[in-house]
PDB file of C-alpha atoms in Angstrom:
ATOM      1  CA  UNK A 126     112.548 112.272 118.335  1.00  0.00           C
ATOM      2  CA  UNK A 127     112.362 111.338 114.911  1.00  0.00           C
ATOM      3  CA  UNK A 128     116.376 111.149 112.978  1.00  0.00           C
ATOM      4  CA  UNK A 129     116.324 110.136 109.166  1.00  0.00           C
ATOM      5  CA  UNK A 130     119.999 108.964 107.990  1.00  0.00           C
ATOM      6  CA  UNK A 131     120.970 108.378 103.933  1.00  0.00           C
ATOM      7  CA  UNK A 132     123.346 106.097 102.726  1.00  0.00           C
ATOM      8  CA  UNK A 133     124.435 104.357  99.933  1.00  0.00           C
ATOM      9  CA  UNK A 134     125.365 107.677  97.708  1.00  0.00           C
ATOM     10  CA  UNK A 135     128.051 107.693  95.218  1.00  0.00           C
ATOM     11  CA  UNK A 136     129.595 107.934  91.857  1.00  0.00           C
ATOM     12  CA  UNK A 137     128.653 106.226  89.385  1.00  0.00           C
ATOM     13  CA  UNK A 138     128.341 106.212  85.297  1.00  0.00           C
ATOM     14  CA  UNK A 139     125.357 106.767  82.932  1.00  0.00           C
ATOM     15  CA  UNK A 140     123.324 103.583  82.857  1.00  0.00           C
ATOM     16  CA  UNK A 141     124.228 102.236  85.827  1.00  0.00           C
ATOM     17  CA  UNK A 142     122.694 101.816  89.074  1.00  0.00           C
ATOM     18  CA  UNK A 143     122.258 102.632  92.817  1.00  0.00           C
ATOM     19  CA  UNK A 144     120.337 101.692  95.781  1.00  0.00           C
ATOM     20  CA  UNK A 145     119.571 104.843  98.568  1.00  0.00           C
ATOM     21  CA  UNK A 146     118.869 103.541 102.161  1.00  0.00           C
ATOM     22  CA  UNK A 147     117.031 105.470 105.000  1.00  0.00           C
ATOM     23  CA  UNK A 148     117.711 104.288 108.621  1.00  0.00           C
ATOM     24  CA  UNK A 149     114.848 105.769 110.623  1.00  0.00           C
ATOM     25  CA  UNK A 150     114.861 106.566 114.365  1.00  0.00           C
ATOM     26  CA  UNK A 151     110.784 106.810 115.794  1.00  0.00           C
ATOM     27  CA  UNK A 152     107.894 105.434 115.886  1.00  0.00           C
ATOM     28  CA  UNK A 153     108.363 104.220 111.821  1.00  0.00           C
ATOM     29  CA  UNK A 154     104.995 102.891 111.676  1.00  0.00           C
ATOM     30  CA  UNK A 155     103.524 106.408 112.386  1.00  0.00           C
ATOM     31  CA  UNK A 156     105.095 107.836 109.155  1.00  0.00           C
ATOM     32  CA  UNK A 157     101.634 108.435 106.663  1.00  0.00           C
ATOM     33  CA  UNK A 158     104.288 109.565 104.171  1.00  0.00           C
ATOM     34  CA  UNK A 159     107.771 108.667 103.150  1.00  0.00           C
ATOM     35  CA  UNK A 160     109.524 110.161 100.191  1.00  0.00           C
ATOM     36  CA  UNK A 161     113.149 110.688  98.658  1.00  0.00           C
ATOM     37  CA  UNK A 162     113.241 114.116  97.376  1.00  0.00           C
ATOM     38  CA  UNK A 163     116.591 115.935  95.899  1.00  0.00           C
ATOM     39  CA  UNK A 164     118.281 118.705  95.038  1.00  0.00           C
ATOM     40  CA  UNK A 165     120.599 119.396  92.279  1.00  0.00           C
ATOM     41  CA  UNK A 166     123.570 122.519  92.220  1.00  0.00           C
ATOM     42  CA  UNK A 167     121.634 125.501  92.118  1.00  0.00           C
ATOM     43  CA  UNK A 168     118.053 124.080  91.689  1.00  0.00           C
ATOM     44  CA  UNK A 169     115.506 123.876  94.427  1.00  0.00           C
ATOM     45  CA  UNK A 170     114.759 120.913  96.117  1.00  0.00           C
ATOM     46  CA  UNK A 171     112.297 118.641  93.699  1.00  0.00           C
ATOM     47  CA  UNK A 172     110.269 115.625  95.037  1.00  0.00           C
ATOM     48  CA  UNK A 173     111.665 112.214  93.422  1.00  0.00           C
ATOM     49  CA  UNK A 174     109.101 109.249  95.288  1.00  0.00           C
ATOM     50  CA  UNK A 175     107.049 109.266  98.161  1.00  0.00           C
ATOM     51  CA  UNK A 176     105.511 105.557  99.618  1.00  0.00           C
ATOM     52  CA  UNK A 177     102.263 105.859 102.171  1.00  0.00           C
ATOM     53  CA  UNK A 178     102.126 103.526 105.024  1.00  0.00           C
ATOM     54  CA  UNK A 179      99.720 101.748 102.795  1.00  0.00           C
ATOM     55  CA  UNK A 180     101.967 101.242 100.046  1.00  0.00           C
ATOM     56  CA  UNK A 181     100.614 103.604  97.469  1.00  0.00           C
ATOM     57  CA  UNK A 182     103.685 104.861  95.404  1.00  0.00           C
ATOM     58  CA  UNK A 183     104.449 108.148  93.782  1.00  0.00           C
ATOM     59  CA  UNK A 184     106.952 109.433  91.217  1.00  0.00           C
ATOM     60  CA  UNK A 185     107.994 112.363  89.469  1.00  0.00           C
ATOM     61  CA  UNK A 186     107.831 111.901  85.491  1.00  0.00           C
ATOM     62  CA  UNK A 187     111.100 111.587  84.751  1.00  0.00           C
ATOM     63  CA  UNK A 188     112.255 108.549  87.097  1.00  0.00           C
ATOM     64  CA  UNK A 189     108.746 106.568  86.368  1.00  0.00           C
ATOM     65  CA  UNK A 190     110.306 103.126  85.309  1.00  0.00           C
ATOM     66  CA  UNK A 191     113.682 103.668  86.054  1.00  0.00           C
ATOM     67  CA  UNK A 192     113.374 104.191  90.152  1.00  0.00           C
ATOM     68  CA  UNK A 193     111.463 102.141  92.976  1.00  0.00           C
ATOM     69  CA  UNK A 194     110.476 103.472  96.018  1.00  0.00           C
ATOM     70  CA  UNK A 195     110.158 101.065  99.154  1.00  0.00           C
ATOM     71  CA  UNK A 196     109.746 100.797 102.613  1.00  0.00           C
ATOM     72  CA  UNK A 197     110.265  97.807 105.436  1.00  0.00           C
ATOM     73  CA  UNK A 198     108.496  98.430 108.519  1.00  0.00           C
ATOM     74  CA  UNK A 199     110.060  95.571 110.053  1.00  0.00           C
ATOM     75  CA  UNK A 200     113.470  97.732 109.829  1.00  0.00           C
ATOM     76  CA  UNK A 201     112.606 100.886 109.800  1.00  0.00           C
ATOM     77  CA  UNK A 202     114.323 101.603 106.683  1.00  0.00           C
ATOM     78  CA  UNK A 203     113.463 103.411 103.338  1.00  0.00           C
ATOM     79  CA  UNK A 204     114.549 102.722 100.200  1.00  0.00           C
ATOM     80  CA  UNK A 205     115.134 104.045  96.898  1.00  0.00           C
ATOM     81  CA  UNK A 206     116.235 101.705  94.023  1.00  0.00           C
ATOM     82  CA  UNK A 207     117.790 103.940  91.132  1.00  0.00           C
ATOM     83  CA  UNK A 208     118.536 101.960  87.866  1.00  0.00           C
ATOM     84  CA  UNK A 209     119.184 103.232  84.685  1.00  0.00           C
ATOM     85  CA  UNK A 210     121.174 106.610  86.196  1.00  0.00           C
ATOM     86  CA  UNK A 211     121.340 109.510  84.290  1.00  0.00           C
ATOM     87  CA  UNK A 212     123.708 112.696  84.338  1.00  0.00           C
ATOM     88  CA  UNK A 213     120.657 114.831  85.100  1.00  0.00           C
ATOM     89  CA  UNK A 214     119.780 112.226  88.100  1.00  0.00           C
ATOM     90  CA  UNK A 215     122.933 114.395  89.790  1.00  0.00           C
ATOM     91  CA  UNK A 216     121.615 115.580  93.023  1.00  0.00           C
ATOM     92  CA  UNK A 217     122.072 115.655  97.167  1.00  0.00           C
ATOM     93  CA  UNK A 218     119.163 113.220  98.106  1.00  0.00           C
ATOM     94  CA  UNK A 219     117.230 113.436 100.982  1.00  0.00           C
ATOM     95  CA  UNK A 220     114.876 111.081 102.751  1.00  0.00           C
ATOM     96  CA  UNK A 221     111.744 112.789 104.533  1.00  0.00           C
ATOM     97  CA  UNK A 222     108.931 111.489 106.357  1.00  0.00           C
ATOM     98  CA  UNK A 223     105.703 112.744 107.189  1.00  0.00           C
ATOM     99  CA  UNK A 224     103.994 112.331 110.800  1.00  0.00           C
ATOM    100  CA  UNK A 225     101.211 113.894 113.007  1.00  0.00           C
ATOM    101  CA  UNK A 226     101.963 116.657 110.742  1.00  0.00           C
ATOM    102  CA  UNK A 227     105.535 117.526 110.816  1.00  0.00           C
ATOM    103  CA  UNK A 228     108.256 117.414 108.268  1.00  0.00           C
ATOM    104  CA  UNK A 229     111.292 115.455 109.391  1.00  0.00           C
ATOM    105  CA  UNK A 230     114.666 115.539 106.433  1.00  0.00           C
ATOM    106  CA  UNK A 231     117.954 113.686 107.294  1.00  0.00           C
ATOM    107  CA  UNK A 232     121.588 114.884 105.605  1.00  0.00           C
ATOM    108  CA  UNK A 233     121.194 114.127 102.007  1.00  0.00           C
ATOM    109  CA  UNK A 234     123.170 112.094 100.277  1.00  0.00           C
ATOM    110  CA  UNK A 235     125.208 112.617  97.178  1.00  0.00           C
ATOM    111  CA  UNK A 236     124.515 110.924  93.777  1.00  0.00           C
ATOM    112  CA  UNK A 237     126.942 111.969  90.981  1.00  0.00           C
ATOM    113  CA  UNK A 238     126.468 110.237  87.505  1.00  0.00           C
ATOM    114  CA  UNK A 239     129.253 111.010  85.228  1.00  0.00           C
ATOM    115  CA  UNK A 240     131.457 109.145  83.088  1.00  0.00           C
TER     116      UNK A 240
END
């Protein structure tokens, strides 16, 4: 059974930084795709990153050069390195990963930037 757990949420003010973990329960190599997606107060959930198991890297427009997606095998842990925070970076975040087809999500965790 697959469990996906967020931490490192919090406040914090414009221009500053955070750094997301994912503690992941399974098989961790047999995740093709691992992503951080979130969702802001009445928005729909938006993809943010998403890592293969190769490595490849994806990001949505507006974080390109400001967040870093990563992944260590070796702890089965996801990460999301978010510098440069903006107000509109505001959102629950949740880690997902992708295997033999299914869609696993943890919790979320909450990123308020706000001075």
């Amino acid at each position: 059974q697959v469990q996906l757990v967020e931490s490192g949420g919090g406040l914090v003010q414009p221009g500053g930084s955070l750094r997301l973990s994912c503690a992941a329960s399974g098989s961790f190599a047999s995740f093709s795709v691992m992503g951080w997606y979130r969702q802001a107060p009445g928005k729909q959930r938006e993809l943010v990153a998403t890592v293969t198991n190769g490595g490849t890297t994806n990001y949505r427009d507006s974080v390109k050069g400001r967040f870093t997606i990563s992944r260590d095998n070796t702890k089965n842990a996801l990460y999301l390195q978010m510098n440069s925070l903006e107000p509109e970076d505001t959102a629950v975040y949740y880690c997902n990963a992708v295997t033999l087809g299914m869609y696993y999500w943890g919790k979320g965790t909450l990123v308020t930037v706000s001075s």
